[in-house]
Short mmCIF file of C-alpha atoms in Angstrom, two decimals:
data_model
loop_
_atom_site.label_atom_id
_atom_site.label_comp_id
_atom_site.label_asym_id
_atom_site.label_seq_id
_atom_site.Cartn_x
_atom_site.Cartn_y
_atom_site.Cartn_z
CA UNK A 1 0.00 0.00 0.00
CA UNK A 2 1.04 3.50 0.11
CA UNK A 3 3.39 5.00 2.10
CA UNK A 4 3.99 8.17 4.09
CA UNK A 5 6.66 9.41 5.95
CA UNK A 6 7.42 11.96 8.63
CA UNK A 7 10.50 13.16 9.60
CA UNK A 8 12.01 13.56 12.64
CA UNK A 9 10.03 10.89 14.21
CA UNK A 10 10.07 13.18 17.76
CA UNK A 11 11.87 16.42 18.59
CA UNK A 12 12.74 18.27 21.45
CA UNK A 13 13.57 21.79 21.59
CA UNK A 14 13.89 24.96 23.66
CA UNK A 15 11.07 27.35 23.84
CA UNK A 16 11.17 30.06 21.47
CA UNK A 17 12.89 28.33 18.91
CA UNK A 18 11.10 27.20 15.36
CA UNK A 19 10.78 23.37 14.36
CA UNK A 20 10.22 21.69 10.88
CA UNK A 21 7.94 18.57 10.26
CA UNK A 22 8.59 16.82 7.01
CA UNK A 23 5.67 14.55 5.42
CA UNK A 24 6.73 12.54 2.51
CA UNK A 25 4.49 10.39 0.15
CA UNK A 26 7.09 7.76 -0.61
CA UNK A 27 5.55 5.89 -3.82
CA UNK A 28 2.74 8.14 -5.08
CA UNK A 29 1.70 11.35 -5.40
CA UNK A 30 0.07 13.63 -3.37
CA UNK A 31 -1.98 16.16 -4.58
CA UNK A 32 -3.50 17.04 -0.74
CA UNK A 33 -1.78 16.92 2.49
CA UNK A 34 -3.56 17.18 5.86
CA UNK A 35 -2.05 18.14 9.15
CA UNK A 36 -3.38 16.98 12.26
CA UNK A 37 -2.23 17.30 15.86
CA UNK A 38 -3.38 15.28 18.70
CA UNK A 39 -3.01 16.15 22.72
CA UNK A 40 -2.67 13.18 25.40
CA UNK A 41 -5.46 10.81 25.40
CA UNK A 42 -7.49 13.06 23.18
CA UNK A 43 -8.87 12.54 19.41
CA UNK A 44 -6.95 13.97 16.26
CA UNK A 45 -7.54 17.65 15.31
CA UNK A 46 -7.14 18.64 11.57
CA UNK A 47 -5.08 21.64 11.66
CA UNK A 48 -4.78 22.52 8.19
CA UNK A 49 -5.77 21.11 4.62
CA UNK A 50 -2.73 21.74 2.25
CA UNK A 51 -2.82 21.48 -1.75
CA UNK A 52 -0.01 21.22 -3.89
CA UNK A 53 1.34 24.39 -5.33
CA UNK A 54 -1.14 26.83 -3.43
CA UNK A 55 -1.66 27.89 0.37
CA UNK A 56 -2.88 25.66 2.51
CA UNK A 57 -6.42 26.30 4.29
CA UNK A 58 -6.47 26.44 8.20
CA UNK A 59 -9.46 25.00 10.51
CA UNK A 60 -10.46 27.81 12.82
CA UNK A 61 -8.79 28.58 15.93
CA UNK A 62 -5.24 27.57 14.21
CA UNK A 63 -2.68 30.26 13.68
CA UNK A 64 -1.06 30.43 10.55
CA UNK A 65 1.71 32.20 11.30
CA UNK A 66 2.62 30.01 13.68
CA UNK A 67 2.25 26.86 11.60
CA UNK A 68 3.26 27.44 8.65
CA UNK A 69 3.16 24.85 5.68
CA UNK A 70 4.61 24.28 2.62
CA UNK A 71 3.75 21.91 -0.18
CA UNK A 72 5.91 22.96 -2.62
CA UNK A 73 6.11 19.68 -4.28
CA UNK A 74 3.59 16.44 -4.61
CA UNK A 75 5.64 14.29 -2.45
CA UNK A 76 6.55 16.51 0.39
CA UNK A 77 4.74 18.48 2.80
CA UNK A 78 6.33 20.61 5.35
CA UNK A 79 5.39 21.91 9.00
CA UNK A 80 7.19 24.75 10.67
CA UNK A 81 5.99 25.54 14.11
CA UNK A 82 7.40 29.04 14.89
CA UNK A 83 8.01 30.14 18.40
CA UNK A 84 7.27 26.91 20.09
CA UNK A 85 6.01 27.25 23.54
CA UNK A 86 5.35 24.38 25.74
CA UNK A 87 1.91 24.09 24.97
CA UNK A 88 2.74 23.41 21.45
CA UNK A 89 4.28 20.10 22.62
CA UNK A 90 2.02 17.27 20.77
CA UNK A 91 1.89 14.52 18.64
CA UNK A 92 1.84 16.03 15.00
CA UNK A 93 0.59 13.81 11.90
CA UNK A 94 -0.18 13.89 8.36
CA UNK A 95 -2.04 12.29 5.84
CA UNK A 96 -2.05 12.16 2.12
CA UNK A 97 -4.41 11.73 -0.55
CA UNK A 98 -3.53 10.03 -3.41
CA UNK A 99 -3.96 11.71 -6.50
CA UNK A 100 -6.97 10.48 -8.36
CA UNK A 101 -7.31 7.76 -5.68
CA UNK A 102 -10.56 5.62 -4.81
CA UNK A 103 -12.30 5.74 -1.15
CA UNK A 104 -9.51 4.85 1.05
CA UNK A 105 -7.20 7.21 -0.58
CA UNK A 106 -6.12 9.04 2.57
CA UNK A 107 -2.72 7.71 3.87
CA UNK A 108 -1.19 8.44 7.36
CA UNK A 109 2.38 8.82 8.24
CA UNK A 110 3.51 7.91 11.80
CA UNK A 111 3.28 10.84 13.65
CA UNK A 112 6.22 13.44 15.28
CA UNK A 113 5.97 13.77 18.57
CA UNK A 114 7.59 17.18 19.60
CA UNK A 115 8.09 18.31 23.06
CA UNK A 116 8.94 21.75 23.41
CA UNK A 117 10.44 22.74 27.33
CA UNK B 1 -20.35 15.34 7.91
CA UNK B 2 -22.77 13.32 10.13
CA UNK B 3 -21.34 12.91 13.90
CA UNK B 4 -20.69 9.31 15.22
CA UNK B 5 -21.24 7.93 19.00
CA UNK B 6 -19.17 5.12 20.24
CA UNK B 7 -18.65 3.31 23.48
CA UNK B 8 -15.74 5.09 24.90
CA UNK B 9 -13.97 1.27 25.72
CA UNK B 10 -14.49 -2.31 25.17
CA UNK B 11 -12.82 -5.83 26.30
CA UNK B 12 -12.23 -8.77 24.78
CA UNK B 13 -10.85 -11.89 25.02
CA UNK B 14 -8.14 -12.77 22.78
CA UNK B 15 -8.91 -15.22 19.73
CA UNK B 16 -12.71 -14.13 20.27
CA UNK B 17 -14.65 -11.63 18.17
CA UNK B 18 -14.38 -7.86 18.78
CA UNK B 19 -17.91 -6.38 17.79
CA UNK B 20 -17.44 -2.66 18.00
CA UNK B 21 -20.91 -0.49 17.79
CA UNK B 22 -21.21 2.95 16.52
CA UNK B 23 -24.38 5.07 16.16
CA UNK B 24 -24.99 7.47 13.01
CA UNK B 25 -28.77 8.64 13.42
CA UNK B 26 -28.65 11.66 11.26
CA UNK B 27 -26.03 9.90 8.09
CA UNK B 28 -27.07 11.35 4.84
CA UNK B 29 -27.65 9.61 1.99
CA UNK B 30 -24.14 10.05 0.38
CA UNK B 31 -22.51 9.57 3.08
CA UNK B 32 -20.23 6.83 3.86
CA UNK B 33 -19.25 4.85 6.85
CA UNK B 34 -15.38 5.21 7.38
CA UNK B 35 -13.33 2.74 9.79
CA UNK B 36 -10.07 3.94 10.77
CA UNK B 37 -8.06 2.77 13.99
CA UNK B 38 -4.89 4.22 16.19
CA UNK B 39 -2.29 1.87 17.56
CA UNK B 40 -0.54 3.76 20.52
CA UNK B 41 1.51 6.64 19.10
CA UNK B 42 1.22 5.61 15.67
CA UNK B 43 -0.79 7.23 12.61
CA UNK B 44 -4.25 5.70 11.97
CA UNK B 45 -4.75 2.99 9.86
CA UNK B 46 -7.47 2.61 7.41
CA UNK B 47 -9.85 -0.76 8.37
CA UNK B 48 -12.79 -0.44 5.71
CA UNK B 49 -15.90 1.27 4.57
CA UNK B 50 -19.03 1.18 3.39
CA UNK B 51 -22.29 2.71 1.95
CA UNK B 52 -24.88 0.53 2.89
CA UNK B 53 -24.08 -2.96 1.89
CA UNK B 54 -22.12 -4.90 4.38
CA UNK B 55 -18.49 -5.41 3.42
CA UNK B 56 -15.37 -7.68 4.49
CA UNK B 57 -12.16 -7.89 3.29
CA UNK B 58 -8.60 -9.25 4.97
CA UNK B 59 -9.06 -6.90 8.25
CA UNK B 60 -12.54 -6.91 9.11
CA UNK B 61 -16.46 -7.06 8.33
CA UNK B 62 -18.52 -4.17 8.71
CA UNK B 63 -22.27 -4.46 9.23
CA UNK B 64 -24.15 -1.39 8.38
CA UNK B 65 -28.85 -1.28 9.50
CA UNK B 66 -30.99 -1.20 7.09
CA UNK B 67 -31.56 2.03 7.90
CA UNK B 68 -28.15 3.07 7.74
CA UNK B 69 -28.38 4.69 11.22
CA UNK B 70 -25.70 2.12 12.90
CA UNK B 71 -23.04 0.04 12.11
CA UNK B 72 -20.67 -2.60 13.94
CA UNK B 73 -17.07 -2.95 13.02
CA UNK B 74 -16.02 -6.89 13.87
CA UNK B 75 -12.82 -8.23 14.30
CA UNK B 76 -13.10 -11.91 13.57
CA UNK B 77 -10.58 -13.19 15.84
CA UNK B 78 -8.51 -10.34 17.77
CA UNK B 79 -5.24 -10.66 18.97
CA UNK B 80 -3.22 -8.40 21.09
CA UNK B 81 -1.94 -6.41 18.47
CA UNK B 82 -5.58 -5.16 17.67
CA UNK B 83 -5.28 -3.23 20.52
CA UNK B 84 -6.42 0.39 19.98
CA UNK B 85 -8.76 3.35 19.33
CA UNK B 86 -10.96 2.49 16.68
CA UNK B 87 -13.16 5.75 14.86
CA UNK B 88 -15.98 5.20 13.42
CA UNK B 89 -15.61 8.13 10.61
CA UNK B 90 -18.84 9.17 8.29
CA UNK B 91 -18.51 11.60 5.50
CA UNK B 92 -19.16 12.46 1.75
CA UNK B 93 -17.01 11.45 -0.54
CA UNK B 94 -15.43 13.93 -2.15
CA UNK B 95 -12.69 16.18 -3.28
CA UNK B 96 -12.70 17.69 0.25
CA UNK B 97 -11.83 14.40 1.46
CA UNK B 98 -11.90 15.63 5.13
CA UNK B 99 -11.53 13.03 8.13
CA UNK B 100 -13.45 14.52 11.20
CA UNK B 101 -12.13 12.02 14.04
CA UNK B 102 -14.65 12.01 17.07
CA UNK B 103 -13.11 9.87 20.17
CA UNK B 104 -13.53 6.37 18.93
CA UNK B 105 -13.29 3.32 21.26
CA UNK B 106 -10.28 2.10 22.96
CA UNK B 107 -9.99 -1.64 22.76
CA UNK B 108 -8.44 -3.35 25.19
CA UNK B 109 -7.83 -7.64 23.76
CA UNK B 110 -6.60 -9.42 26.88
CA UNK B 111 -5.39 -12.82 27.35
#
């Protein structure tokens, strides 16, 4: 089946400082990327829809200029958390959609879990 | 997209079948019945879906009313490693392709 990737698989970093999330679709192409982030023992929140080539669409409540994404390309998706304060610390994951792809064309990499402190 | 009520938990024994519930009173007609579950800190996994027509394939069976209000996700035999949160997803399918996850249930196979 498809695969995605994320990259780093968990990152740690001082408050105030800026961390990048890479999602890769390894063997197809991605014309959509979603970003989700998910607290402790709580349910997966779509942050953010992102398409190929244009800006990506926030859900309300999400900042965009803190989390800032690029999908400059239809393999790779990135995730930039800017200023990271503790409360940023979560389990971050994407999805992809495969390009033309039937009903369970969403794909899911394994998640970054960042901690910021 | 239609919102979903599951049991927040369920047991079962391993080697036995896992029969996991979830209500969908006000689905729309074009809207399908998603099946996704979350192994601890990992990225969900797509299990199966369905309109209205029960389906199966290597993973599981899904049984979807008449009425299309309910469905019930089974795991023929579980094993340990079906451990997990299992969401019960309903949505058009479309080009906005969004996944709304609700809480799911947390399945807990035991020896």
């Amino acid at each position: 089946g498809a695969v995605v990737s994320q990259h780093p698989s968990w990152v740690i970093c001082k408050s105030g400082t800026s961390v990048k999330i890479e999602c890769r679709s390894l063997d197809f192409q991605a014309t959509t990327m979603f970003w989700y982030r998910q607290f402790p023992k709580q349910s997966l929140m779509l942050m953010a829809t992102s398409n190929e080539g244009s800006k990506a669409t926030y859900e309300q409540g999400v900042e965009k200029d803190k989390f800032l994404i690029n999908h400059a390309s239809l393999t790779l998706s990135t995730l930039t958390v800017t200023s990271a304060h503790p409360e940023d610390s979560s389990f971050y994951i994407c999805s992809a959609r495969l390009a033309g792809g039937g009903h369970n064309e969403q794909f899911f990499g394994p998640g970054t879990r960042l901690t910021v402190l | 997209d239609a919102k979903t009520t599951q049991p927040t938990s369920m047991d079962c024994a391993e080697g036995r079948a896992a029969n996991l519930p979830c209500n969908h009173s006000t689905i729309s007609g074009n809207e399908y019945v998603y099946w996704y579950r979350q192994i601890h800190s990992q990225g969900p996994q797509y299990i199966i879906h369905g309109l209205k027509n029960n389906e199966t394939n290597e993973m599981a069976s899904l049984i979807i009313t008449e009425d299309r209000k309910s469905s019930t996700l089974i795991l023929p035999h579980a094993t340990l490693r079906d451990t997990a949160v299992y969401y019960c997803i309903v949505r058009v399918e479309g080009t906005a392709s969004k996944l709304t996850f609700g809480t799911g249930t947390r399945l807990q196979v035991t020896l």
